[in-house]
Amino acid sequence: MVTPTDRAAGLAREPEAIYRELNLLDRPCFVVRDELGVGVTTDAGLARRAQVLAAVPSLPPASLGDPAFRAAQGVGHAYHGGAMANGIASADMVIALARAGFLGSFGAAGVLTDKVDTAIRRITTEAPGVPFAVNLIHSPNELAMERAVVELCLRHQVRCVEASAFLDLTPQVVHYRAAGLSRDAEGRITVANRIIAKVSRAEVAERFLRPAPEAMLRSLVESGAISAEQAELARQVPMADDITAEADSGGHTDRRPLVVLLPELIAVRDRIQRELGYARPVRVGAAGGIGTPAAAAAAFALGAAYVVTGSINQACVESDQSPGAKELLASAGVADCVMAPSADMFEMGVDVQVLQRGTMFPGRARRLYEAYRTHDSLESLGDTERAELEKRVFQRPLEDVWEDCVRFFAERDPEQIERARDNPKRRMALVFRWYLGLSSGWSIRGVPERAADYQIWCGPAMGAFNQWVAGTHLAAPAHRGVAEVATHIMHGAAFAARAGQLRLAGVRLPAPVRHVTLRVPL
């Protein structure tokens, strides 16, 4: 509400009026003192007629982050809708983000090759010429899938992949990178195939910050996958254009705090840049916990070149999750996540962060891993334990589960079955992974009889987002458009950044102005 005094003096003095002035992000904002006291205005002329106490420059959402990221990726905002496995980050999601000027990654992890092919064709047909990425996940137990995704990306000339879950570089990711290298007419190195490497450890980041390993380049040249010239160029450029610091996120995560991880990776980047002197320094972005404008603003303040969202997009309209799973996500709180064994790295004891509220999957998955750890084969399970697993977890005989595994991998990766035929421990792992793998599918398809077994990758950002949008039009999943969510996050982050700058200048803002409020659709 604007008071008569406000109208007379032209200054915003009440919280609501101050909020409106500060929210005009494309104008500088001034805190001034006149004969009536202290007020706020975006009118530079009015500010000149009073005593200026503090000021913040204009800060449109599109100016947040590193302009080099926006230019290199061809997008309007330093915002990336990250990949979510099993196609949850769907073609619809990528298209919606791309059309609104945001980068999106298709969640190719765990998706059969022909479906990845269909998704890429659809994206390039319905959003021709717009930038997008495809997820390239490292799965030590399914290298054939990694090779297949790289081959598809090269065939369709997909110019950006989001590499995730890598513990080390592989020939596949090196092949993708080197195959896009050439020189332009002036002799400069042209990088056609961009890589965004999502990492949570400094030693893994360093591998992507340095050029490709010499042994892999030689092998790729010998096999004819790349030329000798491309190998030579690969020795002069980093493996990745962007490194995403993945903090406490859904799915694969080390659950490290962003305020620790991001500065660490920026320092590693700076050290290697000083050593190797790349023409274009690698950018470092932030992921994990980005579910509110305040979180995005904090990431940018820490030096993030861009921010990445994941969990919050899973409950959006374009997500390929079932309505039931989206309702569970929309009711989640910050503390409703837990770690559980992963399907793709089960034997290695790797965990993923999943939703705990409303599902029994985490406990049942942990039980399977404990059985795998303590037994050498399915036959060594006690009769009571075996019967309990068949009744409560698998809901069918283990022999039938094994036959399902044989049929599944005959299409996907036949080598998996060959490796397990004479290896009882390996056979047990595949049977247990049957549950871990299908539980995500049950969630995506909304299989009602397996609702208690839904595996939903989720981080605490989901709960933070739900708290922020409570009582607004975005509270219901049916109203959550992924591009609108991105727009609100970036707009709110710019507002929060300006409010933070004023606080650092010593301005005591009223409580309603200190918090970014979701008012109306932008």
Coordinates of C-alpha atoms in Angstrom, one line a residue:
M1 CA 0.0 0.0 0.0
V2 CA 1.3 3.4 -1.0
T3 CA 0.6 6.1 1.6
P4 CA -0.2 9.8 0.9
T5 CA 3.3 10.7 2.1
D6 CA 4.8 8.3 -0.4
R7 CA 2.8 10.0 -3.2
A8 CA 3.8 13.4 -2.1
A9 CA 7.5 12.6 -1.7
G10 CA 7.8 10.1 -4.5
L11 CA 9.7 7.6 -2.3
A12 CA 8.7 4.1 -1.2
R13 CA 8.7 3.9 2.6
E14 CA 6.3 1.1 3.4
P15 CA 7.5 -2.6 3.0
E16 CA 5.1 -3.3 0.1
A17 CA 6.2 -0.2 -1.8
I18 CA 9.9 -0.9 -1.1
Y19 CA 9.5 -4.5 -2.4
R20 CA 8.0 -3.2 -5.6
E21 CA 10.8 -0.7 -6.2
L22 CA 13.5 -3.3 -5.5
N23 CA 11.7 -5.7 -7.7
L24 CA 12.1 -3.4 -10.8
L25 CA 15.3 -5.3 -11.7
D26 CA 16.1 -3.5 -14.9
R27 CA 16.5 -0.2 -13.0
P28 CA 19.1 1.0 -10.4
C29 CA 17.6 1.2 -7.0
F30 CA 18.5 4.0 -4.5
V31 CA 18.1 4.3 -0.8
V32 CA 17.8 8.1 0.0
R33 CA 17.1 10.5 2.8
D34 CA 14.9 13.5 2.4
E35 CA 13.1 15.9 4.8
L36 CA 10.6 13.2 5.5
G37 CA 13.1 10.5 6.3
V38 CA 14.5 7.5 4.5
G39 CA 12.9 6.0 1.4
V40 CA 13.6 3.9 -1.7
T41 CA 13.3 4.8 -5.4
T42 CA 14.3 3.7 -8.8
D43 CA 13.9 7.3 -10.1
A44 CA 17.5 8.5 -10.7
G45 CA 16.3 12.1 -11.0
L46 CA 14.5 11.9 -7.6
A47 CA 17.5 10.3 -6.1
R48 CA 19.7 13.3 -7.2
R49 CA 17.5 15.7 -5.3
A50 CA 18.0 13.8 -2.0
Q51 CA 20.9 12.4 0.0
V52 CA 21.8 8.9 -1.5
L53 CA 22.7 6.5 1.4
A54 CA 23.1 3.3 -0.7
A55 CA 22.4 2.1 -4.2
V56 CA 22.4 -1.1 -6.2
P57 CA 22.7 -1.3 -10.0
S58 CA 20.1 -2.9 -12.3
L59 CA 20.3 -6.7 -12.3
P60 CA 18.1 -8.4 -14.9
P61 CA 17.9 -12.2 -14.3
A62 CA 19.6 -12.7 -17.7
S63 CA 22.7 -11.0 -16.4
L64 CA 23.3 -13.4 -13.5
G65 CA 26.2 -15.8 -13.8
D66 CA 29.0 -15.9 -16.4
P67 CA 28.1 -14.4 -19.8
A68 CA 30.6 -16.8 -21.4
F69 CA 28.3 -19.7 -20.3
R70 CA 25.3 -18.1 -22.0
A71 CA 27.3 -17.3 -25.1
A72 CA 29.0 -20.8 -25.4
Q73 CA 25.7 -22.7 -24.8
G74 CA 23.6 -20.3 -26.8
V75 CA 21.1 -19.6 -24.1
G76 CA 19.6 -16.5 -22.5
H77 CA 20.2 -17.5 -18.8
A78 CA 22.9 -19.1 -16.8
Y79 CA 20.5 -21.8 -15.8
H80 CA 20.7 -25.5 -16.6
G81 CA 17.8 -28.0 -16.1
G82 CA 20.0 -31.0 -15.3
A83 CA 19.5 -34.6 -16.4
M84 CA 17.3 -37.0 -14.5
A85 CA 17.7 -40.6 -15.3
N86 CA 15.3 -42.9 -17.1
G87 CA 14.0 -40.1 -19.2
I88 CA 12.4 -38.3 -16.3
A89 CA 14.1 -35.2 -17.7
S90 CA 12.0 -35.8 -20.8
A91 CA 12.1 -34.5 -24.4
D92 CA 9.1 -32.3 -23.4
M93 CA 11.1 -30.8 -20.5
V94 CA 14.1 -30.1 -22.7
I95 CA 12.0 -28.5 -25.4
A96 CA 10.1 -26.3 -22.9
L97 CA 13.4 -25.1 -21.3
A98 CA 15.0 -24.5 -24.7
R99 CA 12.2 -22.4 -26.0
A100 CA 12.3 -20.2 -22.9
G101 CA 16.1 -19.6 -23.2
F102 CA 17.3 -22.2 -20.7
L103 CA 19.6 -25.2 -21.2
G104 CA 18.0 -28.6 -20.6
S105 CA 19.5 -32.1 -20.6
F106 CA 17.6 -35.2 -21.7
G107 CA 17.9 -37.9 -19.1
A108 CA 19.3 -40.7 -21.3
A109 CA 20.7 -42.7 -18.4
G110 CA 18.9 -46.1 -18.2
V111 CA 17.0 -45.5 -21.4
L112 CA 17.2 -48.0 -24.2
T113 CA 19.1 -46.8 -27.3
D114 CA 16.1 -46.6 -29.6
K115 CA 14.2 -44.5 -27.2
V116 CA 17.2 -42.1 -26.8
D117 CA 17.3 -41.9 -30.6
T118 CA 13.6 -41.1 -30.7
A119 CA 13.9 -38.4 -28.0
I120 CA 16.8 -36.7 -29.8
R121 CA 14.9 -36.7 -33.1
R122 CA 11.9 -35.2 -31.4
I123 CA 13.8 -32.4 -29.7
T124 CA 15.6 -31.4 -32.9
T125 CA 12.4 -31.5 -34.9
E126 CA 10.1 -29.6 -32.5
A127 CA 12.8 -27.1 -31.3
P128 CA 15.1 -26.9 -34.4
G129 CA 18.3 -25.1 -33.8
V130 CA 17.9 -24.5 -30.1
P131 CA 20.7 -25.7 -27.7
F132 CA 20.2 -28.7 -25.6
A133 CA 22.2 -31.5 -23.9
V134 CA 22.0 -35.2 -23.5
N135 CA 23.1 -37.0 -20.4
L136 CA 26.1 -39.3 -20.7
I137 CA 26.2 -41.3 -17.5
H138 CA 29.1 -43.6 -16.6
S139 CA 27.9 -47.0 -15.6
P140 CA 30.8 -49.4 -15.0
N141 CA 28.5 -52.4 -15.3
E142 CA 26.9 -51.3 -18.6
L143 CA 29.7 -49.9 -20.8
A144 CA 27.7 -50.8 -23.9
M145 CA 25.1 -48.3 -23.1
E146 CA 27.7 -45.6 -22.6
R147 CA 29.1 -46.4 -26.1
A148 CA 25.7 -46.4 -27.6
V149 CA 24.8 -42.9 -26.3
V150 CA 28.1 -41.5 -27.6
E151 CA 27.5 -43.0 -31.0
L152 CA 24.0 -41.5 -31.1
C153 CA 25.2 -38.1 -30.1
L154 CA 27.9 -38.1 -32.7
R155 CA 25.4 -39.4 -35.4
H156 CA 22.8 -36.7 -34.6
Q157 CA 25.5 -34.0 -34.0
V158 CA 24.4 -33.4 -30.5
R159 CA 26.7 -30.6 -29.5
C160 CA 26.6 -30.9 -25.7
V161 CA 26.6 -33.8 -23.3
E162 CA 26.2 -33.6 -19.5
A163 CA 28.7 -36.2 -18.2
S164 CA 27.7 -37.5 -14.8
A165 CA 28.7 -40.2 -12.3
F166 CA 32.2 -40.5 -13.8
L167 CA 34.9 -41.7 -11.4
D168 CA 37.5 -41.5 -14.1
L169 CA 37.6 -40.7 -17.8
T170 CA 36.6 -43.4 -20.3
P171 CA 37.4 -43.9 -24.0
Q172 CA 33.7 -43.1 -24.8
V173 CA 33.7 -39.6 -23.3
V174 CA 37.2 -38.9 -24.7
H175 CA 35.9 -40.1 -28.2
Y176 CA 33.0 -37.7 -28.0
R177 CA 35.2 -34.7 -27.1
A178 CA 38.0 -35.4 -29.6
A179 CA 35.6 -36.1 -32.5
G180 CA 34.4 -32.5 -32.4
L181 CA 37.8 -30.8 -32.6
S182 CA 39.1 -29.0 -35.7
R183 CA 40.8 -25.8 -36.7
D184 CA 39.0 -22.8 -38.3
A185 CA 40.3 -20.8 -41.2
E186 CA 42.6 -18.7 -38.9
G187 CA 44.1 -21.8 -37.3
R188 CA 42.2 -21.6 -34.0
I189 CA 40.9 -24.7 -32.3
T190 CA 37.2 -25.1 -32.7
V191 CA 35.4 -27.2 -30.1
A192 CA 32.2 -28.5 -31.6
N193 CA 31.3 -31.1 -28.9
R194 CA 30.9 -29.5 -25.5
I195 CA 31.0 -31.3 -22.2
I196 CA 29.5 -30.3 -18.9
A197 CA 31.0 -32.6 -16.3
K198 CA 29.0 -33.0 -13.1
V199 CA 31.4 -33.9 -10.3
S200 CA 31.5 -33.9 -6.5
R201 CA 35.2 -34.6 -6.0
A202 CA 38.3 -32.5 -6.8
E203 CA 40.2 -35.4 -8.2
V204 CA 37.5 -36.2 -10.7
A205 CA 37.1 -32.5 -11.6
E206 CA 40.9 -32.4 -12.3
R207 CA 40.6 -35.2 -14.8
F208 CA 38.0 -33.1 -16.8
L209 CA 40.0 -29.9 -16.3
R210 CA 43.0 -31.4 -18.0
P211 CA 43.4 -32.7 -21.6
A212 CA 42.5 -36.2 -22.5
P213 CA 44.8 -39.0 -21.4
E214 CA 47.5 -39.8 -24.0
A215 CA 46.9 -43.6 -23.9
M216 CA 43.2 -43.2 -24.7
L217 CA 44.0 -40.8 -27.6
R218 CA 46.5 -43.2 -29.1
S219 CA 44.0 -46.1 -28.9
L220 CA 41.2 -44.0 -30.5
V221 CA 43.5 -43.0 -33.4
E222 CA 44.6 -46.7 -33.9
S223 CA 41.0 -47.8 -34.0
G224 CA 40.1 -45.1 -36.5
A225 CA 37.6 -43.4 -34.2
I226 CA 39.4 -40.1 -34.4
S227 CA 42.1 -38.7 -36.6
A228 CA 45.7 -38.0 -35.7
E229 CA 45.0 -34.2 -36.0
Q230 CA 42.0 -34.5 -33.6
A231 CA 44.2 -36.3 -31.1
E232 CA 46.8 -33.5 -31.4
L233 CA 44.1 -30.9 -30.8
A234 CA 42.8 -32.8 -27.8
R235 CA 46.1 -32.5 -26.2
Q236 CA 45.7 -28.7 -26.1
V237 CA 42.2 -28.3 -24.7
P238 CA 40.5 -29.4 -21.4
M239 CA 38.1 -32.4 -21.5
A240 CA 35.2 -30.2 -20.3
D241 CA 34.0 -26.7 -21.1
D242 CA 32.1 -26.6 -17.8
I243 CA 32.4 -28.3 -14.4
T244 CA 29.3 -28.6 -12.3
A245 CA 29.9 -28.8 -8.6
E246 CA 27.3 -31.3 -7.5
A247 CA 26.6 -30.9 -3.8
D248 CA 23.7 -32.4 -1.9
S249 CA 21.6 -33.5 -4.8
G250 CA 19.2 -36.3 -5.6
G251 CA 20.6 -39.5 -7.1
H252 CA 24.3 -40.0 -7.2
T253 CA 25.8 -37.6 -4.6
D254 CA 28.5 -37.3 -2.0
R255 CA 26.1 -34.9 -0.1
R256 CA 28.9 -32.4 0.3
P257 CA 27.9 -28.8 1.2
L258 CA 27.9 -26.4 -1.7
V259 CA 29.7 -23.8 0.3
V260 CA 32.6 -26.2 0.7
L261 CA 32.6 -27.9 -2.7
L262 CA 32.1 -25.0 -5.1
P263 CA 35.0 -22.8 -3.8
E264 CA 37.2 -26.0 -3.8
L265 CA 36.5 -26.7 -7.4
I266 CA 36.9 -23.1 -8.4
A267 CA 40.4 -23.1 -6.7
V268 CA 41.3 -26.3 -8.6
R269 CA 40.2 -24.7 -11.9
D270 CA 42.2 -21.6 -11.2
R271 CA 45.3 -23.7 -10.3
I272 CA 45.1 -25.7 -13.5
Q273 CA 44.4 -22.6 -15.6
R274 CA 47.5 -20.9 -14.3
E275 CA 49.5 -24.1 -15.1
L276 CA 48.1 -24.7 -18.6
G277 CA 46.9 -21.3 -19.7
Y278 CA 43.9 -22.3 -21.8
A279 CA 42.5 -19.7 -24.2
R280 CA 39.1 -20.2 -22.7
P281 CA 39.0 -21.0 -18.9
V282 CA 36.7 -23.8 -17.8
R283 CA 33.6 -22.5 -16.1
V284 CA 32.4 -23.9 -12.8
G285 CA 28.7 -24.1 -12.0
A286 CA 26.6 -25.2 -9.0
A287 CA 24.2 -28.0 -8.5
G288 CA 22.6 -29.7 -5.4
G289 CA 20.3 -27.8 -3.1
I290 CA 19.2 -25.2 -5.8
G291 CA 15.5 -25.2 -5.1
T292 CA 14.8 -21.5 -4.2
P293 CA 15.8 -18.1 -5.4
A294 CA 17.8 -17.6 -2.3
A295 CA 19.8 -20.8 -2.9
A296 CA 20.5 -19.7 -6.5
A297 CA 21.5 -16.2 -5.4
A298 CA 23.9 -17.8 -2.8
A299 CA 25.5 -20.0 -5.5
F300 CA 26.1 -17.0 -7.8
A301 CA 27.5 -15.0 -4.9
L302 CA 30.0 -17.9 -4.3
G303 CA 31.2 -17.5 -7.9
A304 CA 29.1 -20.0 -9.8
A305 CA 29.1 -19.4 -13.5
Y306 CA 25.6 -21.0 -13.7
V307 CA 23.2 -22.9 -11.6
V308 CA 21.7 -26.4 -12.1
T309 CA 18.3 -27.6 -10.9
G310 CA 17.1 -31.2 -10.8
S311 CA 14.8 -32.4 -8.0
I312 CA 12.4 -29.5 -8.3
N313 CA 11.9 -30.2 -12.1
Q314 CA 10.9 -33.7 -11.4
A315 CA 7.5 -32.6 -10.0
C316 CA 6.9 -30.3 -13.0
V317 CA 4.3 -31.0 -15.7
E318 CA 6.9 -31.9 -18.4
S319 CA 8.6 -34.5 -16.2
D320 CA 8.1 -38.1 -17.2
Q321 CA 7.2 -39.0 -13.6
S322 CA 3.7 -40.4 -12.7
P323 CA 1.1 -38.2 -11.1
G324 CA 1.4 -40.2 -7.9
A325 CA 5.1 -39.7 -7.7
K326 CA 4.7 -36.0 -8.4
E327 CA 2.3 -35.7 -5.5
L328 CA 4.8 -37.4 -3.2
L329 CA 7.5 -35.0 -4.3
A330 CA 5.2 -32.0 -3.9
S331 CA 4.5 -33.0 -0.3
A332 CA 8.2 -33.6 0.6
G333 CA 10.0 -31.7 3.3
V334 CA 13.6 -30.8 3.5
A335 CA 14.4 -33.8 5.7
D336 CA 12.4 -36.4 3.7
C337 CA 15.4 -37.8 1.8
V338 CA 17.7 -40.7 2.6
M339 CA 20.5 -42.7 0.9
A340 CA 19.9 -46.1 -0.6
P341 CA 21.8 -48.6 -2.8
S342 CA 22.0 -47.7 -6.5
A343 CA 21.1 -50.0 -9.3
D344 CA 23.9 -49.1 -11.7
M345 CA 26.8 -49.3 -9.1
F346 CA 25.2 -51.8 -6.7
E347 CA 28.2 -54.1 -6.4
M348 CA 30.5 -51.2 -5.6
G349 CA 28.3 -50.2 -2.6
V350 CA 27.5 -46.8 -4.2
D351 CA 24.3 -45.1 -2.8
V352 CA 21.9 -42.6 -4.3
Q353 CA 19.7 -40.1 -2.5
V354 CA 16.0 -40.9 -2.8
L355 CA 12.7 -39.8 -1.4
Q356 CA 11.9 -41.5 1.9
R357 CA 8.5 -40.2 2.6
G358 CA 5.6 -42.3 1.2
T359 CA 7.8 -45.3 0.0
M360 CA 9.4 -48.4 1.5
F361 CA 12.1 -48.6 -1.2
P362 CA 15.0 -47.3 0.8
G363 CA 14.7 -49.9 3.6
R364 CA 14.1 -52.7 1.2
A365 CA 17.0 -51.7 -1.1
R366 CA 19.3 -51.6 2.0
R367 CA 18.2 -55.0 3.0
L368 CA 19.1 -56.4 -0.5
Y369 CA 22.6 -54.9 -0.3
E370 CA 23.2 -56.4 3.2
A371 CA 22.2 -59.8 1.8
Y372 CA 24.5 -59.3 -1.1
R373 CA 27.4 -58.3 1.1
T374 CA 27.0 -61.2 3.5
H375 CA 26.2 -64.1 1.0
D376 CA 28.1 -65.6 -1.9
S377 CA 25.0 -66.7 -3.9
L378 CA 21.3 -66.9 -4.0
E379 CA 21.6 -70.5 -2.9
S380 CA 23.3 -69.5 0.3
L381 CA 20.4 -67.5 1.5
G382 CA 18.6 -69.1 4.3
D383 CA 15.1 -70.5 3.6
T384 CA 13.4 -67.9 5.9
E385 CA 15.3 -65.0 4.4
R386 CA 14.7 -66.1 0.8
A387 CA 11.0 -66.6 1.4
E388 CA 10.7 -63.2 3.0
L389 CA 12.5 -61.5 0.1
E390 CA 10.3 -63.3 -2.4
K391 CA 7.2 -62.3 -0.5
R392 CA 7.9 -58.7 0.6
V393 CA 10.4 -57.4 -2.0
F394 CA 10.3 -59.3 -5.2
Q395 CA 6.7 -60.6 -4.9
R396 CA 7.7 -63.6 -7.1
P397 CA 10.2 -66.5 -7.0
L398 CA 13.8 -65.6 -7.5
E399 CA 14.1 -68.1 -10.4
D400 CA 11.4 -66.1 -12.3
V401 CA 13.4 -62.9 -11.5
W402 CA 16.5 -64.4 -13.0
E403 CA 14.6 -65.3 -16.2
D404 CA 13.5 -61.7 -16.4
C405 CA 17.1 -60.6 -16.1
V406 CA 18.1 -62.9 -19.0
R407 CA 15.4 -61.5 -21.3
F408 CA 16.2 -57.9 -20.3
F409 CA 19.9 -58.1 -20.9
A410 CA 19.5 -60.1 -24.1
E411 CA 18.3 -56.9 -25.7
R412 CA 20.3 -54.4 -23.7
D413 CA 23.7 -55.9 -23.0
P414 CA 24.1 -59.7 -23.5
E415 CA 27.6 -59.7 -21.9
Q416 CA 26.0 -59.1 -18.5
I417 CA 24.4 -62.6 -18.6
E418 CA 27.5 -64.3 -19.9
R419 CA 29.5 -62.8 -17.1
A420 CA 27.0 -64.1 -14.5
R421 CA 26.4 -67.7 -15.8
D422 CA 29.4 -69.1 -14.0
N423 CA 29.6 -66.5 -11.2
P424 CA 27.0 -67.0 -8.5
K425 CA 27.8 -63.7 -6.8
R426 CA 27.4 -61.9 -10.0
R427 CA 24.1 -63.7 -10.7
M428 CA 22.8 -62.6 -7.2
A429 CA 23.8 -59.0 -8.0
L430 CA 21.8 -59.0 -11.2
V431 CA 18.7 -60.5 -9.5
F432 CA 18.9 -57.9 -6.7
R433 CA 19.4 -55.1 -9.3
W434 CA 16.2 -56.3 -10.9
Y435 CA 14.3 -54.7 -8.0
L436 CA 16.5 -51.6 -7.8
G437 CA 16.1 -51.0 -11.5
L438 CA 12.4 -51.7 -11.8
S439 CA 11.5 -49.7 -8.8
S440 CA 12.2 -46.5 -10.8
G441 CA 10.1 -47.8 -13.6
W442 CA 7.2 -48.5 -11.3
S443 CA 7.4 -44.9 -10.1
I444 CA 7.5 -43.5 -13.6
R445 CA 4.6 -45.6 -14.8
G446 CA 2.6 -45.2 -11.6
V447 CA 2.1 -48.9 -11.1
P448 CA -0.4 -48.8 -8.2
E449 CA 0.3 -52.3 -6.8
R450 CA 4.0 -51.3 -6.4
A451 CA 3.4 -47.8 -4.9
A452 CA 5.2 -48.9 -1.7
D453 CA 8.4 -49.6 -3.8
Y454 CA 8.7 -46.4 -5.8
Q455 CA 12.3 -45.3 -6.1
I456 CA 12.3 -41.5 -6.5
W457 CA 15.6 -39.8 -6.7
C458 CA 15.3 -36.6 -4.7
G459 CA 17.4 -34.1 -2.8
P460 CA 16.5 -31.6 0.0
A461 CA 16.0 -28.8 -2.6
M462 CA 12.6 -30.4 -3.3
G463 CA 11.4 -29.6 0.3
A464 CA 12.8 -26.1 0.2
F465 CA 11.0 -25.4 -3.1
N466 CA 7.7 -26.8 -1.6
Q467 CA 8.0 -24.5 1.4
W468 CA 8.7 -21.5 -0.9
V469 CA 5.7 -22.1 -3.1
A470 CA 3.3 -23.1 -0.4
G471 CA 0.0 -21.2 -0.8
T472 CA 0.7 -20.1 -4.3
H473 CA -0.4 -21.3 -7.8
L474 CA 2.8 -23.5 -7.9
A475 CA 1.9 -25.5 -4.9
A476 CA 0.1 -28.1 -7.1
P477 CA 2.3 -30.2 -9.5
A478 CA -0.3 -29.7 -12.2
H479 CA 0.6 -26.0 -12.3
R480 CA 4.4 -26.3 -12.3
G481 CA 5.7 -25.6 -15.7
V482 CA 9.4 -26.2 -15.8
A483 CA 10.1 -23.0 -17.7
E484 CA 8.0 -20.9 -15.4
V485 CA 9.8 -22.4 -12.4
A486 CA 13.1 -21.5 -14.0
T487 CA 11.9 -18.0 -14.6
H488 CA 10.8 -17.5 -11.0
I489 CA 14.1 -19.0 -9.7
M490 CA 16.2 -16.6 -11.7
H491 CA 14.0 -13.6 -11.2
G492 CA 13.9 -14.2 -7.5
A493 CA 17.7 -14.8 -7.4
A494 CA 18.3 -11.4 -8.9
F495 CA 15.9 -9.8 -6.3
A496 CA 17.7 -11.7 -3.5
A497 CA 21.1 -10.5 -4.8
R498 CA 20.0 -6.9 -4.8
A499 CA 18.5 -7.2 -1.3
G500 CA 21.8 -8.8 -0.2
Q501 CA 23.9 -6.0 -1.7
L502 CA 21.8 -3.4 0.3
R503 CA 22.3 -5.4 3.5
L504 CA 26.0 -5.5 2.9
A505 CA 25.9 -1.7 2.5
G506 CA 24.3 -1.4 6.0
V507 CA 20.7 -0.9 4.9
R508 CA 18.2 -2.5 7.4
L509 CA 15.4 -3.8 5.2
P510 CA 12.0 -4.5 6.6
A511 CA 11.3 -8.2 7.2
P512 CA 8.8 -8.6 4.2
V513 CA 11.5 -7.2 1.9
R514 CA 14.3 -9.6 3.1
H515 CA 12.5 -12.6 1.8
V516 CA 11.7 -13.3 -1.9
T517 CA 8.0 -13.9 -2.2
L518 CA 6.3 -15.6 -5.1
R519 CA 3.6 -13.1 -6.0
V520 CA 2.0 -13.7 -9.4
P521 CA 3.1 -15.6 -12.6
L522 CA 5.8 -13.7 -14.4

